[in-house]
mmCIF file of N, CA and C in Angstrom:
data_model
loop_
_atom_site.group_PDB
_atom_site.id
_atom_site.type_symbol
_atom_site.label_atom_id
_atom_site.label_comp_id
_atom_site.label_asym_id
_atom_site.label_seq_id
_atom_site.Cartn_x
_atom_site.Cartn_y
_atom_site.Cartn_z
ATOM 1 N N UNK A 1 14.211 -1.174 -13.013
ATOM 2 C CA UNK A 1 12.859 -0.719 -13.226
ATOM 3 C C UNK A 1 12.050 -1.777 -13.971
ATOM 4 N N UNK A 2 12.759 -2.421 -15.080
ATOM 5 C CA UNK A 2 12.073 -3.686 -15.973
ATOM 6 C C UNK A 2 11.546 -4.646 -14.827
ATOM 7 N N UNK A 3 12.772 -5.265 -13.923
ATOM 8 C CA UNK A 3 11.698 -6.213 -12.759
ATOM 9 C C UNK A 3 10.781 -5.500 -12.083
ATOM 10 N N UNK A 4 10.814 -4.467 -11.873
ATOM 11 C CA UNK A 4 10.038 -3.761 -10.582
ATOM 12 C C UNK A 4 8.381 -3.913 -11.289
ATOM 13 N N UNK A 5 8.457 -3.159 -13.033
ATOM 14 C CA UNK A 5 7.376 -3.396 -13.560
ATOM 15 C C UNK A 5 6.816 -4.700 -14.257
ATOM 16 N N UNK A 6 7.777 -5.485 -14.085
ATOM 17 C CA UNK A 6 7.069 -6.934 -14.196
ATOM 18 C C UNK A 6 6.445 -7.673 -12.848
ATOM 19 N N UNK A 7 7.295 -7.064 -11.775
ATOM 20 C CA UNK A 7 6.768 -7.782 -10.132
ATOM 21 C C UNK A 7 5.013 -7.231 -10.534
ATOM 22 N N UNK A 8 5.388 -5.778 -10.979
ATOM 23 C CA UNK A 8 3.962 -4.916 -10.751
ATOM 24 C C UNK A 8 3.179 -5.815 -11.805
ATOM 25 N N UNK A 9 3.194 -6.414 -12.465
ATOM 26 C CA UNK A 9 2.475 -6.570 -13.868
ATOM 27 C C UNK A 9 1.833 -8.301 -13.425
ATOM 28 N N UNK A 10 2.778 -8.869 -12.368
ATOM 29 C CA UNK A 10 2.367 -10.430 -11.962
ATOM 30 C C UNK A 10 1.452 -9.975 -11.021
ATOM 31 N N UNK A 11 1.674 -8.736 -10.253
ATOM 32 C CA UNK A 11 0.574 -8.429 -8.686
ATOM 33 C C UNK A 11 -0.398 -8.621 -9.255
ATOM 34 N N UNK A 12 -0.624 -7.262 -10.211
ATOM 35 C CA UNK A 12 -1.964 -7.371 -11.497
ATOM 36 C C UNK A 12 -2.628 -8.667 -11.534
ATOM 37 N N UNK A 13 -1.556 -9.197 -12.674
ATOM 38 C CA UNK A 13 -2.903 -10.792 -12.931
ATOM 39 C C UNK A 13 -2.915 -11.643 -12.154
ATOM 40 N N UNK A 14 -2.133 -11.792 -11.005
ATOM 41 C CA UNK A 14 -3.158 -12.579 -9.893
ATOM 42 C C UNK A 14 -4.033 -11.866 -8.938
ATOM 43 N N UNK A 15 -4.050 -11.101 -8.393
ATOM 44 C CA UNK A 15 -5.023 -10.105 -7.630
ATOM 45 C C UNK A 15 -6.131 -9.837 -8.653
ATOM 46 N N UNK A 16 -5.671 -9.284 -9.878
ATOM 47 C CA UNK A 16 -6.936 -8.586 -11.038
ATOM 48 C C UNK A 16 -7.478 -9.588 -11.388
ATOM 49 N N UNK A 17 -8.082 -10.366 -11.266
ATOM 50 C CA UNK A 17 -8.349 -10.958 -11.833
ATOM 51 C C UNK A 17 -10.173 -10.886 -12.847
ATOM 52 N N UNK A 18 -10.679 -10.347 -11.632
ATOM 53 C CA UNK A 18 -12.117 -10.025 -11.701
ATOM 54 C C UNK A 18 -12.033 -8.324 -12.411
ATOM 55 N N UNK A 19 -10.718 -7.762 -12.534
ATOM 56 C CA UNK A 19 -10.941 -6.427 -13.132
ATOM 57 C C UNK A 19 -10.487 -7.014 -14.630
ATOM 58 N N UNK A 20 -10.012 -7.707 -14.958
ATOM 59 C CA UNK A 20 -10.046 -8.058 -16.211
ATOM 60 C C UNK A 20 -11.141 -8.294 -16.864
ATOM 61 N N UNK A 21 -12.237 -9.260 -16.085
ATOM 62 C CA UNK A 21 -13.285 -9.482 -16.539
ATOM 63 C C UNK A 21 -14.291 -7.884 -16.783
ATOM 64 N N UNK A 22 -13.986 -6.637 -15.575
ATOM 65 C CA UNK A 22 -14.540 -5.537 -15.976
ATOM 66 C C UNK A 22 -13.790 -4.230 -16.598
ATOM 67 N N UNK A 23 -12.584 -4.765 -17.153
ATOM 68 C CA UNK A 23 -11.961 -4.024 -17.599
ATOM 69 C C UNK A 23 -11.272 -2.677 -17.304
ATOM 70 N N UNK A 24 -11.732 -2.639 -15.060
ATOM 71 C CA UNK A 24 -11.336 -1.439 -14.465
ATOM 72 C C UNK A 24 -10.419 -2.796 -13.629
ATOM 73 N N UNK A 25 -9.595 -1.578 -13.090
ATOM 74 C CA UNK A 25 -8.764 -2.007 -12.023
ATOM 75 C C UNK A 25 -9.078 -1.300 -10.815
ATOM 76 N N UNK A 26 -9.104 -1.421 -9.788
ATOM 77 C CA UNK A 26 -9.649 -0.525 -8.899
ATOM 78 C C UNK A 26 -8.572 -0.592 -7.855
ATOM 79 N N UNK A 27 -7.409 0.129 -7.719
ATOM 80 C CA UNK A 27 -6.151 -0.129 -6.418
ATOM 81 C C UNK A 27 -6.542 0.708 -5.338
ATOM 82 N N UNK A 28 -6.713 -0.533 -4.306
ATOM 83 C CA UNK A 28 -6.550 0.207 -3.077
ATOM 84 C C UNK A 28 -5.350 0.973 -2.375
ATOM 85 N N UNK A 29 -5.647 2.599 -2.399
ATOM 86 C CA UNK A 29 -4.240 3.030 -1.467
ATOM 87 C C UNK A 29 -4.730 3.517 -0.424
ATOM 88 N N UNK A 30 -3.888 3.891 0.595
ATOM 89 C CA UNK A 30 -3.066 4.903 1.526
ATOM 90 C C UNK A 30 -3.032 5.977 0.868
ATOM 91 N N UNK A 31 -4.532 7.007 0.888
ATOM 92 C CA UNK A 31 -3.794 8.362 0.197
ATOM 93 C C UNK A 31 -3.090 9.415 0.884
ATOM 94 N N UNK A 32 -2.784 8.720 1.879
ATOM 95 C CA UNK A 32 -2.000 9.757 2.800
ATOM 96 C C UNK A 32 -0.231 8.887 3.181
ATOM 97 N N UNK A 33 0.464 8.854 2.112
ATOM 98 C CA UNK A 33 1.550 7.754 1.798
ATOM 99 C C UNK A 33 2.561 8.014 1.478
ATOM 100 N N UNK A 34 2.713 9.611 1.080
ATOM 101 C CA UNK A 34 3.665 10.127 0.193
ATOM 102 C C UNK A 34 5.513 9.091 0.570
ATOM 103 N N UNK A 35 6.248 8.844 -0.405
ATOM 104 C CA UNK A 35 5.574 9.438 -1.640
ATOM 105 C C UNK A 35 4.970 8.190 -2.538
ATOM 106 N N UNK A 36 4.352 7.317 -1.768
ATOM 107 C CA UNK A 36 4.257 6.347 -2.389
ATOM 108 C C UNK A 36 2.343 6.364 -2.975
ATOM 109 N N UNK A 37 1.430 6.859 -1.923
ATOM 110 C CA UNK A 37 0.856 7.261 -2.914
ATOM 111 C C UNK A 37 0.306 8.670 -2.202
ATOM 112 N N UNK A 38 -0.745 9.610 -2.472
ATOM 113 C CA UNK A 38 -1.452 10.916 -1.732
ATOM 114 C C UNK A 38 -2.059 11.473 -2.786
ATOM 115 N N UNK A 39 -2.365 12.567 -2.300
ATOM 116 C CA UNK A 39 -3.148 13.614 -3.537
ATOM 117 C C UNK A 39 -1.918 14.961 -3.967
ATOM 118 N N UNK A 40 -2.098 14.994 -4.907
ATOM 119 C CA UNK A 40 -1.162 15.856 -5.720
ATOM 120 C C UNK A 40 -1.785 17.516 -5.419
ATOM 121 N N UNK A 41 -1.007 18.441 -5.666
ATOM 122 C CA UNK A 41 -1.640 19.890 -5.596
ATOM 123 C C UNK A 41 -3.070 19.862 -6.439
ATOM 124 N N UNK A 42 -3.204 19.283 -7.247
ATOM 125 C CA UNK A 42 -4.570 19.000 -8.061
ATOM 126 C C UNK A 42 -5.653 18.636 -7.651
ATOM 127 N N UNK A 43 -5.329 17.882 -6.535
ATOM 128 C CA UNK A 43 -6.244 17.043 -5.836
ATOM 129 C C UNK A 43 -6.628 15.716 -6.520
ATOM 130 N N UNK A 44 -5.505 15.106 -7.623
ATOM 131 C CA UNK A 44 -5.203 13.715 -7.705
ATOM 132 C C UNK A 44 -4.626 12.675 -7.290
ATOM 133 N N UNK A 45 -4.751 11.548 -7.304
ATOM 134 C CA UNK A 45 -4.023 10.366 -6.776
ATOM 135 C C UNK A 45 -2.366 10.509 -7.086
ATOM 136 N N UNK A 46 -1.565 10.550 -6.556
ATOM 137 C CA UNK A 46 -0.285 10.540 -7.700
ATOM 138 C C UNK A 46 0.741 9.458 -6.641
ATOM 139 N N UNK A 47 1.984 9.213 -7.119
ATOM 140 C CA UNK A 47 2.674 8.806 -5.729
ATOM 141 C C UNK A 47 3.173 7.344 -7.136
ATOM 142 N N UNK A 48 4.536 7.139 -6.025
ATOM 143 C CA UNK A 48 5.344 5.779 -6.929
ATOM 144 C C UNK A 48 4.081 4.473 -7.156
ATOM 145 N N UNK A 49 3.391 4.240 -6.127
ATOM 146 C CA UNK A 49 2.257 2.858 -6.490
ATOM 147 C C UNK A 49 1.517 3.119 -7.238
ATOM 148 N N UNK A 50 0.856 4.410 -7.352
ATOM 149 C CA UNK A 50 -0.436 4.458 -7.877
ATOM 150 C C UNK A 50 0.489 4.785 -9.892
ATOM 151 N N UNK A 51 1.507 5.764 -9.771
ATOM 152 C CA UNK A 51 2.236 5.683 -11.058
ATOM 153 C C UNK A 51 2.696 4.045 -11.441
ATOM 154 N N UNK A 52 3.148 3.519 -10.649
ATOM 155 C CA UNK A 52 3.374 2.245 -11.213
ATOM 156 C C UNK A 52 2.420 1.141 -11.710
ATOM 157 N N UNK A 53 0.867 1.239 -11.126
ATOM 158 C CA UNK A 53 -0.381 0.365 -11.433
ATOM 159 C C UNK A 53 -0.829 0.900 -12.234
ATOM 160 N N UNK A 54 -0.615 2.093 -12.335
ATOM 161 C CA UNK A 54 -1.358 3.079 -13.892
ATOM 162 C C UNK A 54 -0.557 2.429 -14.859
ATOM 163 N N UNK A 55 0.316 2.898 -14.929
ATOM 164 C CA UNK A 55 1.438 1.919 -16.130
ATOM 165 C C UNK A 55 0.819 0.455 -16.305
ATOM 166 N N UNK A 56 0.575 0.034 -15.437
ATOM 167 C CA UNK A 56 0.586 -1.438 -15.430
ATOM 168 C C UNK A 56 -1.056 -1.498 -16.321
ATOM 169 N N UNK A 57 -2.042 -0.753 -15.650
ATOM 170 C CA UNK A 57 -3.224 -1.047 -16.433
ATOM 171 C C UNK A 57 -3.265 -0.403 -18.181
ATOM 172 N N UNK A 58 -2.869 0.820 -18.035
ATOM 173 C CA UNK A 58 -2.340 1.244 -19.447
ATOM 174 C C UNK A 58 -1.516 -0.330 -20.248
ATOM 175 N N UNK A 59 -0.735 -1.199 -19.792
ATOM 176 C CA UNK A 59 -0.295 -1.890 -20.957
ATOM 177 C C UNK A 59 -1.823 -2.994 -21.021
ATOM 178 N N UNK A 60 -2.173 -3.315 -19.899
ATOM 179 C CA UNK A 60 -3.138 -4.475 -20.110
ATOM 180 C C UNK A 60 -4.385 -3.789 -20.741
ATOM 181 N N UNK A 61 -4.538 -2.505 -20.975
ATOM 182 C CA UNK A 61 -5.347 -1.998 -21.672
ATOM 183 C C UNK A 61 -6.772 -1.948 -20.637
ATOM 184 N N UNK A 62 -6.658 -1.732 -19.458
ATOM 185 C CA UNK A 62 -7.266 -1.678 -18.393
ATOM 186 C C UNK A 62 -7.663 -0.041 -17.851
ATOM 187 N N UNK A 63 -8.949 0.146 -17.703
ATOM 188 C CA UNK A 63 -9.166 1.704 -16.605
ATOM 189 C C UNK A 63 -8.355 1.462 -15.611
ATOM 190 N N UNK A 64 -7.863 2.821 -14.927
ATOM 191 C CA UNK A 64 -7.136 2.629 -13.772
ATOM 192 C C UNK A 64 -8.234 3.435 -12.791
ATOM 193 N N UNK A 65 -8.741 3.178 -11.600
ATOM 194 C CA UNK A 65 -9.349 3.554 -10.404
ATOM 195 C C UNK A 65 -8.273 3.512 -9.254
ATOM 196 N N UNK A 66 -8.233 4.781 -8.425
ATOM 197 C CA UNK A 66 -7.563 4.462 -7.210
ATOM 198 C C UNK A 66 -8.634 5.161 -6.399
ATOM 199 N N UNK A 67 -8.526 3.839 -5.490
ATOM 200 C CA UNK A 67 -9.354 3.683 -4.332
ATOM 201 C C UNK A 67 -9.174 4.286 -2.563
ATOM 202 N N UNK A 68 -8.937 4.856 -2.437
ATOM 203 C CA UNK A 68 -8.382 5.749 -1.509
ATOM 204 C C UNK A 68 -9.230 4.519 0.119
ATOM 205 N N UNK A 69 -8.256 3.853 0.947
ATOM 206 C CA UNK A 69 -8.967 2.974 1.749
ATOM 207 C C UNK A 69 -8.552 2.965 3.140
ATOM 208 N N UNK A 70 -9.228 3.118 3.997
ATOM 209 C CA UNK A 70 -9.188 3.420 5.421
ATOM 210 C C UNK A 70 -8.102 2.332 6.165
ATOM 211 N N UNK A 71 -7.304 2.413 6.232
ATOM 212 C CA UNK A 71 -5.935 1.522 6.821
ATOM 213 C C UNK A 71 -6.249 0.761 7.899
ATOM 214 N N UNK A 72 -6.916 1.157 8.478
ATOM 215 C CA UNK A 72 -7.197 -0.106 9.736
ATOM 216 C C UNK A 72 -8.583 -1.199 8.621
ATOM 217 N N UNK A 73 -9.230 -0.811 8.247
ATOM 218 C CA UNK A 73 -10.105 -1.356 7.586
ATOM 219 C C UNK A 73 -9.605 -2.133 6.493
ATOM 220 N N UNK A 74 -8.364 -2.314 5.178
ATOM 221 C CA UNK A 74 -8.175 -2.248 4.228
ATOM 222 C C UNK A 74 -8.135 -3.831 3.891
ATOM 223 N N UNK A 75 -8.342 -4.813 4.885
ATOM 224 C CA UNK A 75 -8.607 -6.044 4.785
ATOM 225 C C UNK A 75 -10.083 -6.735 4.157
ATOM 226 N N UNK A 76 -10.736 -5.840 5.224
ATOM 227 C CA UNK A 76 -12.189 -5.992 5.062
ATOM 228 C C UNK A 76 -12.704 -5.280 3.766
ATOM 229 N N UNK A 77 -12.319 -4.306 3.580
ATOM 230 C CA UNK A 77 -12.897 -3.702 2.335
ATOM 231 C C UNK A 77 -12.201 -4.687 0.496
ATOM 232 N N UNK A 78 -10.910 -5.492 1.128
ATOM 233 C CA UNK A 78 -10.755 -6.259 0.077
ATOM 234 C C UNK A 78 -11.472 -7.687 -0.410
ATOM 235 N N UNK A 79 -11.596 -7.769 1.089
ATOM 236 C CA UNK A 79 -13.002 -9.146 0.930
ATOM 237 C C UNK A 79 -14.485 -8.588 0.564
ATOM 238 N N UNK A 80 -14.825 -7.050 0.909
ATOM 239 C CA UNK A 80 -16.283 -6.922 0.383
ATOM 240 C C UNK A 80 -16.220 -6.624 -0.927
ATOM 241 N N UNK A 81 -14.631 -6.868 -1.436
ATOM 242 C CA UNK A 81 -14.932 -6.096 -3.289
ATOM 243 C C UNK A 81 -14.924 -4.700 -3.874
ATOM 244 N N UNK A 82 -14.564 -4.472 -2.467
ATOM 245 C CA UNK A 82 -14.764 -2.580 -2.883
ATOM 246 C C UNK A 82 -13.696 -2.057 -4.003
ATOM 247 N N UNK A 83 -12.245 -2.919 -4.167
ATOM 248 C CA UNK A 83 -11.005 -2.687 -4.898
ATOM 249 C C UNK A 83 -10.327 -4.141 -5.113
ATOM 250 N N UNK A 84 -10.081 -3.997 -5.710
ATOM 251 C CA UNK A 84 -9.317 -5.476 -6.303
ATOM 252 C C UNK A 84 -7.894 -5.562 -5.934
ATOM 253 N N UNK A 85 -7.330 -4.863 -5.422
ATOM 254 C CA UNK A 85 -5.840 -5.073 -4.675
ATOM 255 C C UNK A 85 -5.882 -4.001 -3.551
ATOM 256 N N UNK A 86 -5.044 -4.167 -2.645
ATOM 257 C CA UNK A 86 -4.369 -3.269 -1.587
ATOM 258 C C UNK A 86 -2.805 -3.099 -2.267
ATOM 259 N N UNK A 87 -2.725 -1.966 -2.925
ATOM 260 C CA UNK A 87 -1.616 -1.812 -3.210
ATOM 261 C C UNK A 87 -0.756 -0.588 -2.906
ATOM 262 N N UNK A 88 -0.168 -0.281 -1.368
ATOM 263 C CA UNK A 88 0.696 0.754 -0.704
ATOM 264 C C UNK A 88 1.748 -0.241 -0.085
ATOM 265 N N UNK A 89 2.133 0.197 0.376
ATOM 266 C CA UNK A 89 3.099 -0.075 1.814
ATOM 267 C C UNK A 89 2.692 -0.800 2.753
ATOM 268 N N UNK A 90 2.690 -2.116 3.339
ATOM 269 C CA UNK A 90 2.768 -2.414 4.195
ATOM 270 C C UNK A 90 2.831 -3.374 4.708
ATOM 271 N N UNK A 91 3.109 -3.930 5.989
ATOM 272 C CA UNK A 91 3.668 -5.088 5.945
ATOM 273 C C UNK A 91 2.991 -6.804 6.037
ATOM 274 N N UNK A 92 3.744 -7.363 5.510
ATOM 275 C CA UNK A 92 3.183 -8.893 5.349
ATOM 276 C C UNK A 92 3.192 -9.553 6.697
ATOM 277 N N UNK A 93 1.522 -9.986 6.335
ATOM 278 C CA UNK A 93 1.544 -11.132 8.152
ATOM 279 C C UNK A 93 1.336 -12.189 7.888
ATOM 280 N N UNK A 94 1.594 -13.191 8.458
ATOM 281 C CA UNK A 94 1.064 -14.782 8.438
ATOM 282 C C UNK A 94 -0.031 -14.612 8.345
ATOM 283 N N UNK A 95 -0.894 -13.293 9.205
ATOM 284 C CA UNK A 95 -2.362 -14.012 9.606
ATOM 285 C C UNK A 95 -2.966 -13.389 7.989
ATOM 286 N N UNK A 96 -2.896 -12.835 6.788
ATOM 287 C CA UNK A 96 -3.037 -12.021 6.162
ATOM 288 C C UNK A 96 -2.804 -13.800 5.065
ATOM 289 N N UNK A 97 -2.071 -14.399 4.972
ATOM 290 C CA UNK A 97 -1.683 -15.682 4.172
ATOM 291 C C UNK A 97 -2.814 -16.769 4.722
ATOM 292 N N UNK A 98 -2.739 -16.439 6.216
ATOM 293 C CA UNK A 98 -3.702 -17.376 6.851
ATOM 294 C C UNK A 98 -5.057 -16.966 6.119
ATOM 295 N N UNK A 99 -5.170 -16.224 5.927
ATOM 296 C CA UNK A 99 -6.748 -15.450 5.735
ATOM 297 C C UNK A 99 -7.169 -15.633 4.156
ATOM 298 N N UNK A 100 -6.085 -16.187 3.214
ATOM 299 C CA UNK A 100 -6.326 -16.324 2.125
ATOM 300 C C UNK A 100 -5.901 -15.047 1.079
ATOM 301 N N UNK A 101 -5.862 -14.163 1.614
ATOM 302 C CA UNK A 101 -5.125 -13.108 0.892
ATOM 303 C C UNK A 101 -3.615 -13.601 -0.013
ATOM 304 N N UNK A 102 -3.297 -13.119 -0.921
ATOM 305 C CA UNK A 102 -2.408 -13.402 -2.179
ATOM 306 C C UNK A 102 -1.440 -12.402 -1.862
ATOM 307 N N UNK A 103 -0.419 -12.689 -2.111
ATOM 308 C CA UNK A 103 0.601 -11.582 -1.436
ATOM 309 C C UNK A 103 1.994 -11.514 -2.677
ATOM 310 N N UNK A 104 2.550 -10.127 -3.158
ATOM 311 C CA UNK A 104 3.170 -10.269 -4.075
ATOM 312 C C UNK A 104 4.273 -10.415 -3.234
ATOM 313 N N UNK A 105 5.730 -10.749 -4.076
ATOM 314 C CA UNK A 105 7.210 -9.995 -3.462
ATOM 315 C C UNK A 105 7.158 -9.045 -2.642
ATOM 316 N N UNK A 106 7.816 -9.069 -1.733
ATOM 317 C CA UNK A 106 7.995 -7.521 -1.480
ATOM 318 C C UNK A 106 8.854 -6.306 -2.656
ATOM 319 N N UNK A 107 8.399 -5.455 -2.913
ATOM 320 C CA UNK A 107 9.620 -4.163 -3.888
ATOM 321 C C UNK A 107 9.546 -3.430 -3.034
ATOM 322 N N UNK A 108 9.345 -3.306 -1.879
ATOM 323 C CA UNK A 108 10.415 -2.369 -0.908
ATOM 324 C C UNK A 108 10.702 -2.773 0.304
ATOM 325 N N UNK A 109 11.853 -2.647 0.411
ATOM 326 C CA UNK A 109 11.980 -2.796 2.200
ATOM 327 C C UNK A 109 11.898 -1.690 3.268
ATOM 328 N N UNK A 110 11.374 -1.840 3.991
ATOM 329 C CA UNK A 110 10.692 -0.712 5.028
ATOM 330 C C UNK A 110 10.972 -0.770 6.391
ATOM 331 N N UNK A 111 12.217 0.223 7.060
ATOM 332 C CA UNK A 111 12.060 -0.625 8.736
ATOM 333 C C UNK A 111 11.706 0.434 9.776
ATOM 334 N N UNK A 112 11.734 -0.237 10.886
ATOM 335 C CA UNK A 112 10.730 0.503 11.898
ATOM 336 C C UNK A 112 12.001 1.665 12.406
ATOM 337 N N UNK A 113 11.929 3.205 12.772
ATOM 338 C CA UNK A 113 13.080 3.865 13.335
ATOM 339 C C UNK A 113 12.276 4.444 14.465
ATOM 340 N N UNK A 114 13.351 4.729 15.443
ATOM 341 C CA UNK A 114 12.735 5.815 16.569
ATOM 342 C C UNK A 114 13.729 6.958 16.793
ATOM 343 N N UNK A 115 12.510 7.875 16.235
ATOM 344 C CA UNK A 115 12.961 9.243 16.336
ATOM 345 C C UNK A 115 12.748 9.811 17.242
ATOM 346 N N UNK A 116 14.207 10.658 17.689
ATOM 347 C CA UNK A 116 13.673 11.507 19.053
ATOM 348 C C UNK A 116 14.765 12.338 19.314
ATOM 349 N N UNK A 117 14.857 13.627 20.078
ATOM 350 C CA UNK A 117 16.219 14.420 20.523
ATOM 351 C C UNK A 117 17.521 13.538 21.373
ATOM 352 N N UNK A 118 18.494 13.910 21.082
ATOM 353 C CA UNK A 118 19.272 13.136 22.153
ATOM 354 C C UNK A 118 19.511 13.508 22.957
ATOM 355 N N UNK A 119 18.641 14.424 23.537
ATOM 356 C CA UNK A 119 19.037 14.771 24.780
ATOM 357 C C UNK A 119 18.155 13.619 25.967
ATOM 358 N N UNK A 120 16.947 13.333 24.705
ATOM 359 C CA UNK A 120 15.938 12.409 25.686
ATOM 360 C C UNK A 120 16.707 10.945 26.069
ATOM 361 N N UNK A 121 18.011 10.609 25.830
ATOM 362 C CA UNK A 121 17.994 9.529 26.453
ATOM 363 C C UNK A 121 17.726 7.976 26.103
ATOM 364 N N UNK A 122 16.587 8.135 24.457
ATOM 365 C CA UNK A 122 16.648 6.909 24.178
ATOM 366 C C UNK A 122 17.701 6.672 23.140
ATOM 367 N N UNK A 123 17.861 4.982 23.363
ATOM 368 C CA UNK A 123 18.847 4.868 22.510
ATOM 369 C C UNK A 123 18.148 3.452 21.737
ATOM 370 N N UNK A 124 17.268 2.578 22.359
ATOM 371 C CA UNK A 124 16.889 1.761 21.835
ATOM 372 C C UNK A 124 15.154 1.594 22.281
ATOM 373 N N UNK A 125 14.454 0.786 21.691
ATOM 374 C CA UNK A 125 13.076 0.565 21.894
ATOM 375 C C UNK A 125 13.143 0.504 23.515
ATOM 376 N N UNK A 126 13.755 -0.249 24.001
ATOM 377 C CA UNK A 126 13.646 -0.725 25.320
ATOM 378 C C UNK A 126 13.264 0.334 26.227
ATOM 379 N N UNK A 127 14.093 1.958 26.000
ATOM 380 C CA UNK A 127 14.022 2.642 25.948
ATOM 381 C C UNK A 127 13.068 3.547 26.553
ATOM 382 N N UNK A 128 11.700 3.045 25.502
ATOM 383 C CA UNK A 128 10.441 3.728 25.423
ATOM 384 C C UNK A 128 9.422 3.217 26.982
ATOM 385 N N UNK A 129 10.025 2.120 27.297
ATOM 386 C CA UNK A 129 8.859 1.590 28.267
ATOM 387 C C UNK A 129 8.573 2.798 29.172
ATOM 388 N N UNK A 130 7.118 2.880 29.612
ATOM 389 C CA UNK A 130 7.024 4.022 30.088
ATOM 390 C C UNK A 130 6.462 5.488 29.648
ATOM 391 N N UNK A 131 7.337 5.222 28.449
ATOM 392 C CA UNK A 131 7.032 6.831 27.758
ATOM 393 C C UNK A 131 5.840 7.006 26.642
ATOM 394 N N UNK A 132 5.212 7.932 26.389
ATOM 395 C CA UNK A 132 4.252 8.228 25.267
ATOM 396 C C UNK A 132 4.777 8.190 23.865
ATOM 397 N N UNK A 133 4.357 7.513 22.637
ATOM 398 C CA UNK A 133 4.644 7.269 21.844
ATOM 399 C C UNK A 133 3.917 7.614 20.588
ATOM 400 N N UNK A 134 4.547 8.295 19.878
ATOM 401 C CA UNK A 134 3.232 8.628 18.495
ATOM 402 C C UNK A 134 3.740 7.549 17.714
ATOM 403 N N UNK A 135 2.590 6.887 17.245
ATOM 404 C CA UNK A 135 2.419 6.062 16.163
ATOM 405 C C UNK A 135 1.256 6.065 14.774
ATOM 406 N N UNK A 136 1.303 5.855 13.916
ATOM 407 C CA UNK A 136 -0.013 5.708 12.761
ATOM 408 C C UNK A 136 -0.630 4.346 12.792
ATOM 409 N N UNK A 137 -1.799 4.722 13.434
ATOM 410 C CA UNK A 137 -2.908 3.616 13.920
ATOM 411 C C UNK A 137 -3.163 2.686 12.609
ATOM 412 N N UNK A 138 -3.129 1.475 12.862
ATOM 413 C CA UNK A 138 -3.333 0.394 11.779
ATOM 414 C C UNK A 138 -1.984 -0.264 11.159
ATOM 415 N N UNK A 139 -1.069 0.628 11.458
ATOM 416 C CA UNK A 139 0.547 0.327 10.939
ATOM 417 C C UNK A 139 1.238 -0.515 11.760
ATOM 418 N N UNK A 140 2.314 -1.690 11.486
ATOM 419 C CA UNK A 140 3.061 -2.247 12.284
ATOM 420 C C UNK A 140 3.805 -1.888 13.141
ATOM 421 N N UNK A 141 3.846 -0.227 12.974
ATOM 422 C CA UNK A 141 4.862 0.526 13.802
ATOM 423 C C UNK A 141 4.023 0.603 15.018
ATOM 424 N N UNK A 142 2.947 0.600 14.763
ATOM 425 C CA UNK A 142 1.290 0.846 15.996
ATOM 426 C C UNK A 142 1.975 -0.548 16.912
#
């Protein structure tokens, strides 16, 4: 947990940089993420990222804001300033490094599965050619 909240604490001061200067942090999530981040029966932010950047602004003595951000969009809304990090789940691209974006460690590993009855027959992606597929639009699984 000590590295996990120090990985979290380096994301901070290179991404935050401009929330230091305003003393908010503003994290972009996925509020639909569980359990990493969503809205609680309360109708608050809650979830492992958004608990772990709270911590993180609580020591730097920072407001915490979570920014609830449209997933296909969450690039663009980090270049107009709307939040000072994208901080959920998801995965790292070249074109995302290409683009100038700052990218921490990864702290989780995440892989793609296909779920389905076995009676249907698949056994591997290959599988699918052909068939209808649910996916979450904006995701690598898309």
């Amino acid at each position: 947990m000590k590295k996990l909240l120090a990985l979290a604490l380096a994301l901070c001061l290179v991404l935050g940089a401009s929330a230091a200067l305003a003393d908010t942090f503003r994290q972009g999530i996925d509020p639909e993420y569980p359990p990493f981040s969503y809205r609680d029966d309360n109708g608050e932010f809650a979830g492992f990222d958004v608990d772990v950047c709270k911590a993180v602004c609580e020591k730097l003595g920072w407001e915490y804001e979570a920014f609830p951000v449209n997933w296909d969009t969450k690039e663009q809304s980090l270049n107009a300033n709307e939040h000072d990090c994208v901080w959920s789940g998801m995965t790292i691209k070249q074109s995302m490094i290409d683009a100038g974006f700052v990218i921490s460690a990864p702290y989780y590993e995440n892989k793609q599965v296909i779920l389905t009855k076995a009676a249907n027959g698949i056994a591997s992606s290959a599988d699918l050619a052909g068939k209808r597929v649910a996916v979450m639009l904006g995701t690598s699984g898309e």
